[in-house]
C-alpha positions as YAML, in Angstrom:
chain: A
units: angstrom
residues:
- id: 1
  name: MET
  ca: [-0.23, 0.13, -0.15]
- id: 2
  name: ASN
  ca: [1.64, 3.31, -1.05]
- id: 3
  name: PHE
  ca: [0.99, 6.67, 0.60]
- id: 4
  name: GLY
  ca: [-1.71, 7.76, -1.88]
- id: 5
  name: THR
  ca: [-3.90, 4.75, -0.89]
- id: 6
  name: ILE
  ca: [-3.43, 5.72, 2.69]
- id: 7
  name: PHE
  ca: [-4.50, 9.47, 2.26]
- id: 8
  name: ASP
  ca: [-7.26, 7.79, 0.10]
- id: 9
  name: THR
  ca: [-8.39, 5.94, 2.98]
- id: 10
  name: ILE
  ca: [-8.19, 8.58, 5.47]
- id: 11
  name: ALA
  ca: [-10.11, 10.87, 3.43]
- id: 12
  name: GLN
  ca: [-13.14, 8.61, 2.96]
- id: 13
  name: THR
  ca: [-13.32, 7.69, 6.83]
- id: 14
  name: VAL
  ca: [-12.94, 11.34, 7.88]
- id: 15
  name: THR
  ca: [-15.41, 12.62, 5.16]
- id: 16
  name: ALA
  ca: [-17.78, 10.00, 5.03]
- id: 17
  name: PRO
  ca: [-20.31, 11.42, 8.35]
- id: 18
  name: PHE
  ca: [-20.08, 14.96, 7.07]
- id: 19
  name: LYS
  ca: [-22.76, 16.34, 3.77]
- id: 20
  name: GLY
  ca: [-21.52, 18.92, 1.54]
- id: 21
  name: GLU
  ca: [-18.28, 19.04, -0.63]
- id: 22
  name: ALA
  ca: [-16.86, 22.35, 1.00]
- id: 23
  name: LEU
  ca: [-17.09, 20.95, 4.43]
- id: 24
  name: GLN
  ca: [-15.96, 17.87, 3.38]
- id: 25
  name: LYS
  ca: [-12.85, 19.27, 1.90]
- id: 26
  name: THR
  ca: [-12.05, 21.45, 5.22]
- id: 27
  name: ILE
  ca: [-12.59, 18.66, 7.38]
- id: 28
  name: LEU
  ca: [-10.26, 16.78, 5.28]
- id: 29
  name: ALA
  ca: [-7.64, 19.67, 5.26]
- id: 30
  name: VAL
  ca: [-7.89, 19.70, 8.84]
- id: 31
  name: ALA
  ca: [-7.29, 15.93, 9.42]
- id: 32
  name: LEU
  ca: [-4.34, 15.98, 7.00]
- id: 33
  name: VAL
  ca: [-2.59, 18.87, 8.72]
- id: 34
  name: LEU
  ca: [-2.83, 16.68, 11.95]
- id: 35
  name: VAL
  ca: [-1.43, 13.89, 10.34]
- id: 36
  name: ILE
  ca: [1.56, 15.92, 8.61]
- id: 37
  name: ILE
  ca: [2.25, 17.50, 11.84]
- id: 38
  name: PHE
  ca: [2.31, 14.44, 13.59]
- id: 39
  name: ILE
  ca: [4.51, 12.94, 11.08]
- id: 40
  name: PHE
  ca: [7.01, 15.72, 11.15]
- id: 41
  name: LYS
  ca: [7.05, 15.85, 14.76]
- id: 42
  name: VAL
  ca: [7.98, 12.23, 15.17]
- id: 43
  name: ILE
  ca: [10.73, 12.69, 12.67]
- id: 44
  name: GLN
  ca: [11.89, 15.69, 14.62]
- id: 45
  name: VAL
  ca: [12.33, 13.35, 17.72]
- id: 46
  name: VAL
  ca: [14.04, 10.46, 15.86]
- id: 47
  name: THR
  ca: [16.73, 12.84, 14.27]
- id: 48
  name: ALA
  ca: [17.61, 14.37, 17.45]
- id: 49
  name: ARG
  ca: [18.20, 11.16, 18.87]
- id: 50
  name: LEU
  ca: [19.98, 10.11, 15.73]
- id: 51
  name: ALA
  ca: [22.03, 13.22, 16.14]
- id: 52
  name: LYS
  ca: [22.71, 12.92, 19.84]
- id: 53
  name: GLY
  ca: [26.66, 12.47, 20.25]
- id: 54
  name: ARG
  ca: [27.07, 12.86, 16.67]
- id: 55
  name: LEU
  ca: [26.31, 16.21, 15.82]
- id: 56
  name: SER
  ca: [26.88, 19.21, 17.82]
- id: 57
  name: VAL
  ca: [23.93, 21.22, 19.81]
- id: 58
  name: GLN
  ca: [23.79, 24.02, 17.45]
- id: 59
  name: SER
  ca: [23.94, 21.58, 14.06]
- id: 60
  name: THR
  ca: [21.24, 19.54, 15.91]
- id: 61
  name: MET
  ca: [18.98, 22.99, 16.37]
- id: 62
  name: LEU
  ca: [19.44, 23.84, 12.77]
- id: 63
  name: VAL
  ca: [18.23, 19.85, 11.23]
- id: 64
  name: ARG
  ca: [14.97, 20.45, 13.58]
- id: 65
  name: LYS
  ca: [14.54, 23.89, 12.56]
- id: 66
  name: PHE
  ca: [14.72, 22.82, 8.67]
- id: 67
  name: ILE
  ca: [12.41, 20.29, 9.29]
- id: 68
  name: ARG
  ca: [9.83, 22.10, 11.09]
- id: 69
  name: TYR
  ca: [9.69, 24.27, 8.10]
- id: 70
  name: THR
  ca: [9.73, 21.69, 5.70]
- id: 71
  name: GLY
  ca: [6.79, 20.61, 7.70]
- id: 72
  name: PHE
  ca: [5.05, 24.07, 7.16]
- id: 73
  name: VAL
  ca: [5.48, 24.12, 3.51]
- id: 74
  name: VAL
  ca: [4.27, 20.76, 2.89]
- id: 75
  name: VAL
  ca: [0.80, 21.54, 5.32]
- id: 76
  name: CYS
  ca: [0.39, 24.89, 3.34]
- id: 77
  name: LEU
  ca: [0.33, 22.60, -0.04]
- id: 78
  name: VAL
  ca: [-1.50, 19.97, 1.26]
- id: 79
  name: VAL
  ca: [-4.42, 22.78, 2.50]
- id: 80
  name: PHE
  ca: [-4.27, 24.42, -0.76]
- id: 81
  name: ASP
  ca: [-4.53, 21.06, -2.44]
- id: 82
  name: LYS
  ca: [-7.57, 19.59, -0.87]
- id: 83
  name: LEU
  ca: [-9.15, 23.01, -0.67]
- id: 84
  name: GLY
  ca: [-9.00, 23.49, -4.31]
- id: 85
  name: ILE
  ca: [-6.91, 26.40, -4.57]
- id: 86
  name: ASP
  ca: [-5.03, 26.70, -7.61]
- id: 87
  name: ILE
  ca: [-1.26, 27.46, -6.29]
- id: 88
  name: SER
  ca: [0.09, 28.29, -9.85]
- id: 89
  name: GLY
  ca: [-0.95, 31.91, -9.64]
- id: 90
  name: LEU
  ca: [0.37, 32.22, -6.36]
- id: 91
  name: LEU
  ca: [3.94, 30.66, -7.25]
- id: 92
  name: SER
  ca: [4.03, 33.34, -10.07]
- id: 93
  name: ALA
  ca: [3.00, 36.46, -7.59]
- id: 94
  name: ALA
  ca: [5.46, 35.03, -5.05]
- id: 95
  name: GLY
  ca: [8.05, 34.66, -7.76]
- id: 96
  name: ILE
  ca: [7.78, 38.51, -8.48]
- id: 97
  name: ALA
  ca: [7.55, 39.34, -4.65]
- id: 98
  name: GLY
  ca: [10.32, 37.40, -3.97]
- id: 99
  name: ILE
  ca: [12.41, 39.57, -6.22]
- id: 100
  name: ALA
  ca: [11.44, 42.58, -4.61]
- id: 101
  name: ILE
  ca: [11.44, 41.12, -1.35]
- id: 102
  name: GLY
  ca: [15.28, 40.10, -2.33]
- id: 103
  name: PHE
  ca: [16.26, 43.67, -2.93]
- id: 104
  name: ALA
  ca: [14.95, 44.71, 0.45]
- id: 105
  name: ALA
  ca: [16.40, 41.81, 2.33]
- id: 106
  name: GLN
  ca: [20.07, 42.56, 1.34]
- id: 107
  name: THR
  ca: [20.58, 42.46, 5.29]
- id: 108
  name: SER
  ca: [18.97, 39.49, 5.85]
- id: 109
  name: VAL
  ca: [20.83, 37.84, 3.01]
- id: 110
  name: SER
  ca: [24.10, 38.57, 4.39]
- id: 111
  name: ASN
  ca: [23.60, 37.47, 7.69]
- id: 112
  name: VAL
  ca: [22.39, 34.12, 6.22]
- id: 113
  name: ILE
  ca: [25.64, 34.17, 4.78]
- id: 114
  name: SER
  ca: [27.48, 35.10, 7.75]
- id: 115
  name: GLY
  ca: [25.51, 32.40, 9.59]
- id: 116
  name: VAL
  ca: [26.46, 29.84, 7.38]
- id: 117
  name: PHE
  ca: [30.38, 30.56, 7.92]
- id: 118
  name: LEU
  ca: [30.03, 30.79, 11.36]
- id: 119
  name: ILE
  ca: [28.25, 27.11, 11.34]
- id: 120
  name: ALA
  ca: [31.62, 26.31, 9.27]
- id: 121
  name: GLU
  ca: [34.13, 28.03, 11.49]
- id: 122
  name: LYS
  ca: [32.35, 26.92, 15.12]
- id: 123
  name: PRO
  ca: [34.17, 29.94, 16.81]
- id: 124
  name: PHE
  ca: [31.71, 29.13, 19.66]
- id: 125
  name: ALA
  ca: [29.10, 26.47, 20.64]
- id: 126
  name: VAL
  ca: [25.55, 26.93, 22.27]
- id: 127
  name: GLY
  ca: [26.69, 27.15, 26.00]
- id: 128
  name: ASP
  ca: [29.76, 29.17, 25.78]
- id: 129
  name: VAL
  ca: [30.28, 32.48, 27.39]
- id: 130
  name: LEU
  ca: [31.24, 35.19, 24.60]
- id: 131
  name: THR
  ca: [31.76, 39.11, 24.82]
- id: 132
  name: VAL
  ca: [30.90, 40.73, 21.87]
- id: 133
  name: GLY
  ca: [31.61, 44.69, 22.39]
- id: 134
  name: ASP
  ca: [29.75, 45.68, 25.42]
- id: 135
  name: VAL
  ca: [27.59, 42.35, 25.56]
- id: 136
  name: ALA
  ca: [28.79, 39.62, 27.93]
- id: 137
  name: GLY
  ca: [26.60, 36.46, 28.41]
- id: 138
  name: THR
  ca: [25.72, 32.47, 27.12]
- id: 139
  name: VAL
  ca: [24.77, 31.65, 23.82]
- id: 140
  name: MET
  ca: [21.49, 30.57, 23.68]
- id: 141
  name: SER
  ca: [21.15, 29.62, 20.01]
- id: 142
  name: ILE
  ca: [23.03, 30.04, 17.01]
- id: 143
  name: ASP
  ca: [20.83, 30.53, 14.04]
- id: 144
  name: PHE
  ca: [20.86, 31.36, 10.11]
- id: 145
  name: LEU
  ca: [19.92, 35.18, 11.04]
- id: 146
  name: SER
  ca: [21.28, 35.84, 14.25]
- id: 147
  name: ILE
  ca: [22.60, 34.27, 17.93]
- id: 148
  name: LYS
  ca: [20.96, 34.84, 21.05]
- id: 149
  name: ILE
  ca: [22.55, 35.25, 24.18]
- id: 150
  name: GLN
  ca: [21.32, 35.45, 27.61]
- id: 151
  name: THR
  ca: [23.47, 37.99, 29.95]
- id: 152
  name: PHE
  ca: [24.50, 37.28, 33.35]
- id: 153
  name: ASP
  ca: [21.51, 39.94, 34.58]
- id: 154
  name: ASN
  ca: [19.10, 37.66, 32.56]
- id: 155
  name: ARG
  ca: [18.52, 39.90, 29.58]
- id: 156
  name: PHE
  ca: [18.19, 38.52, 26.23]
- id: 157
  name: VAL
  ca: [20.18, 39.88, 23.42]
- id: 158
  name: ARG
  ca: [19.88, 38.99, 19.86]
- id: 159
  name: ILE
  ca: [23.07, 39.84, 17.65]
- id: 160
  name: PRO
  ca: [22.81, 39.57, 13.78]
- id: 161
  name: ASN
  ca: [25.58, 37.56, 12.12]
- id: 162
  name: GLU
  ca: [26.58, 39.95, 10.14]
- id: 163
  name: THR
  ca: [27.78, 41.66, 13.52]
- id: 164
  name: ILE
  ca: [29.32, 38.84, 14.44]
- id: 165
  name: ILE
  ca: [31.54, 38.56, 11.67]
- id: 166
  name: LYS
  ca: [32.58, 41.94, 11.82]
- id: 167
  name: SER
  ca: [33.47, 41.86, 15.08]
- id: 168
  name: ASN
  ca: [36.07, 41.08, 17.77]
- id: 169
  name: VAL
  ca: [34.20, 37.87, 19.38]
- id: 170
  name: VAL
  ca: [35.90, 36.71, 22.94]
- id: 171
  name: ASN
  ca: [34.94, 33.13, 23.83]
- id: 172
  name: ILE
  ca: [35.50, 32.85, 27.38]
- id: 173
  name: THR
  ca: [35.10, 29.43, 27.78]
- id: 174
  name: ARG
  ca: [36.64, 27.71, 24.79]
- id: 175
  name: TYR
  ca: [39.16, 26.11, 26.95]
- id: 176
  name: PRO
  ca: [38.82, 23.95, 29.92]
- id: 177
  name: ILE
  ca: [40.91, 26.74, 32.07]
- id: 178
  name: ARG
  ca: [41.51, 30.32, 32.08]
- id: 179
  name: ARG
  ca: [43.48, 32.93, 33.94]
- id: 180
  name: LEU
  ca: [42.62, 35.82, 36.53]
- id: 181
  name: ASP
  ca: [44.75, 38.60, 36.02]
- id: 182
  name: ILE
  ca: [44.90, 41.17, 38.93]
- id: 183
  name: SER
  ca: [47.37, 44.03, 38.85]
- id: 184
  name: ILE
  ca: [48.77, 44.70, 42.37]
- id: 185
  name: THR
  ca: [50.70, 48.24, 43.29]
- id: 186
  name: VAL
  ca: [52.93, 48.26, 46.30]
- id: 187
  name: PRO
  ca: [55.02, 50.89, 47.81]
- id: 188
  name: TYR
  ca: [58.70, 51.67, 46.55]
- id: 189
  name: SER
  ca: [59.72, 51.10, 50.10]
- id: 190
  name: CYS
  ca: [58.70, 47.34, 50.53]
- id: 191
  name: GLU
  ca: [60.64, 44.04, 49.76]
- id: 192
  name: VAL
  ca: [59.79, 43.13, 46.30]
- id: 193
  name: GLN
  ca: [60.81, 39.78, 47.02]
- id: 194
  name: LYS
  ca: [58.55, 39.40, 50.26]
- id: 195
  name: ILE
  ca: [55.71, 40.38, 47.92]
- id: 196
  name: LEU
  ca: [56.12, 38.17, 45.47]
- id: 197
  name: ALA
  ca: [56.60, 35.04, 47.99]
- id: 198
  name: THR
  ca: [53.67, 36.14, 49.87]
- id: 199
  name: LEU
  ca: [51.51, 36.64, 46.44]
- id: 200
  name: ALA
  ca: [52.51, 32.74, 45.94]
- id: 201
  name: ARG
  ca: [51.41, 31.81, 49.05]
- id: 202
  name: ILE
  ca: [48.08, 33.11, 48.53]
- id: 203
  name: ALA
  ca: [47.58, 31.26, 45.22]
- id: 204
  name: THR
  ca: [48.67, 27.77, 46.65]
- id: 205
  name: ASP
  ca: [46.55, 28.28, 49.63]
- id: 206
  name: ASN
  ca: [43.39, 28.83, 47.79]
- id: 207
  name: ILE
  ca: [41.75, 25.79, 46.74]
- id: 208
  name: HIS
  ca: [39.94, 27.37, 43.37]
- id: 209
  name: VAL
  ca: [43.51, 27.65, 42.28]
- id: 210
  name: LEU
  ca: [45.25, 25.33, 40.05]
- id: 211
  name: ASP
  ca: [48.72, 24.36, 40.74]
- id: 212
  name: ASN
  ca: [49.33, 23.75, 36.94]
- id: 213
  name: PRO
  ca: [49.93, 26.19, 35.51]
- id: 214
  name: GLU
  ca: [51.80, 27.79, 38.07]
- id: 215
  name: PRO
  ca: [50.56, 31.27, 38.95]
- id: 216
  name: TYR
  ca: [51.87, 34.15, 36.65]
- id: 217
  name: ILE
  ca: [53.49, 36.80, 39.11]
- id: 218
  name: VAL
  ca: [56.05, 39.56, 37.67]
- id: 219
  name: VAL
  ca: [57.04, 42.83, 38.28]
- id: 220
  name: ASP
  ca: [54.94, 44.51, 35.84]
- id: 221
  name: LYS
  ca: [56.24, 48.56, 35.80]
- id: 222
  name: PHE
  ca: [56.88, 51.44, 38.03]
- id: 223
  name: SER
  ca: [54.07, 54.01, 38.64]
- id: 224
  name: PRO
  ca: [53.66, 57.32, 39.91]
- id: 225
  name: SER
  ca: [52.40, 55.44, 43.57]
- id: 226
  name: GLY
  ca: [54.48, 52.36, 43.49]
- id: 227
  name: ILE
  ca: [55.66, 49.31, 41.90]
- id: 228
  name: ASP
  ca: [52.77, 47.54, 39.54]
- id: 229
  name: ILE
  ca: [52.94, 43.76, 40.20]
- id: 230
  name: MET
  ca: [50.93, 41.51, 37.92]
- id: 231
  name: PHE
  ca: [49.14, 38.33, 39.79]
- id: 232
  name: GLY
  ca: [47.80, 35.82, 37.59]
- id: 233
  name: VAL
  ca: [46.23, 32.63, 38.84]
- id: 234
  name: TRP
  ca: [44.55, 29.82, 37.18]
- id: 235
  name: PHE
  ca: [41.48, 28.14, 37.31]
- id: 236
  name: GLU
  ca: [38.47, 25.84, 36.11]
- id: 237
  name: ARG
  ca: [36.81, 27.70, 33.43]
- id: 238
  name: TYR
  ca: [33.42, 27.58, 35.37]
- id: 239
  name: ASP
  ca: [34.71, 28.90, 38.50]
- id: 240
  name: PHE
  ca: [35.24, 32.24, 37.46]
- id: 241
  name: MET
  ca: [33.10, 33.82, 40.67]
- id: 242
  name: GLY
  ca: [34.51, 31.40, 43.31]
- id: 243
  name: VAL
  ca: [38.20, 32.28, 42.33]
- id: 244
  name: LYS
  ca: [37.58, 36.13, 41.75]
- id: 245
  name: ASN
  ca: [35.60, 36.46, 45.19]
- id: 246
  name: SER
  ca: [38.04, 34.36, 47.50]
- id: 247
  name: ILE
  ca: [41.82, 35.52, 45.89]
- id: 248
  name: TYR
  ca: [40.59, 39.07, 46.34]
- id: 249
  name: THR
  ca: [39.50, 38.53, 49.97]
- id: 250
  name: ASP
  ca: [42.64, 36.14, 50.63]
- id: 251
  name: ILE
  ca: [45.29, 39.22, 49.44]
- id: 252
  name: ILE
  ca: [43.62, 41.51, 51.77]
- id: 253
  name: ARG
  ca: [43.58, 39.34, 54.69]
- id: 254
  name: VAL
  ca: [47.28, 38.34, 54.03]
- id: 255
  name: PHE
  ca: [48.65, 41.73, 52.99]
- id: 256
  name: LYS
  ca: [47.14, 43.06, 56.64]
- id: 257
  name: GLU
  ca: [48.88, 40.26, 58.33]
- id: 258
  name: GLU
  ca: [52.08, 40.81, 56.85]
- id: 259
  name: ASN
  ca: [51.76, 44.57, 57.09]
- id: 260
  name: ILE
  ca: [51.92, 45.00, 52.98]
- id: 261
  name: VAL
  ca: [50.39, 48.32, 52.56]
- id: 262
  name: ILE
  ca: [48.64, 49.03, 49.12]
- id: 263
  name: PRO
  ca: [49.13, 52.72, 48.61]
- id: 264
  name: TYR
  ca: [46.74, 55.10, 47.10]
- id: 265
  name: PRO
  ca: [47.23, 57.59, 44.54]
- id: 266
  name: GLN
  ca: [49.42, 60.33, 45.96]
- id: 267
  name: MET
  ca: [51.72, 63.08, 44.78]
- id: 268
  name: ASP
  ca: [54.65, 64.36, 46.95]
- id: 269
  name: ILE
  ca: [55.51, 68.20, 46.38]
- id: 270
  name: HIS
  ca: [58.91, 69.69, 47.62]
- id: 271
  name: VAL
  ca: [59.38, 73.19, 47.92]
- id: 272
  name: LYS
  ca: [62.73, 74.63, 47.69]
- id: 273
  name: SER
  ca: [63.62, 78.14, 49.39]
- id: 274
  name: GLY
  ca: [66.16, 80.40, 48.21]
- id: 275
  name: SER
  ca: [67.32, 83.78, 49.46]
- id: 276
  name: SER
  ca: [65.55, 86.69, 48.00]
- id: 277
  name: ALA
  ca: [67.97, 89.44, 46.78]
- id: 278
  name: VAL
  ca: [67.73, 92.93, 48.71]
...
């Protein structure tokens, strides 16, 4: 039994209790729409299960959306056919309208092309934390026209793909570990080696800081207020808040115990007195 016979059987079963050709066509169209929607839902579920572990999350989402849009087109064609609507005229009108819309939708076309490049290049994935300009947050979805980001203060941000292609995008969680860099200024009168040893001890004692790679501790530069030391600690990529809160607290506590002062901006003015002529 082929699909044509199946649809004919469904048509006879559904429309038999109803009288009137128009009513029968309407009931048949509704019934077929429900059947087609059910079929495409099953296809989506099966595709998602088959793709699990084989395709990335964003690729699976795109496949499911393609199936959904294809099902929408099929439903429209079936409804038009069963209602006796000639779609040839609609297709001709759609072709003319498509040309006009094409000229007006150059930005959308650019976004679609940019979306294809993003999907092929894979600079980030769903779940990654990105910084794009002044926007930072977690990637919710990657579509042909745009990406959707949920910011850390729970706002929804849509960024067109063309903007992503043209911008500097920082993928904060691309690698399994990250480094937090802290610039610390100490007085010129302090013992620099003691400061370096103290910072190394702070990093070793902090449970959020990784032992490997070793902390990055280096004398950075001389500033007007003191000596700038760069203190970088490595941590697991999703433990940012834990390491940031704890490491700053440890620095304040240990520096106070060791009587190490963090100077504030200041300026010394020396006045030279001279003899005045009589």
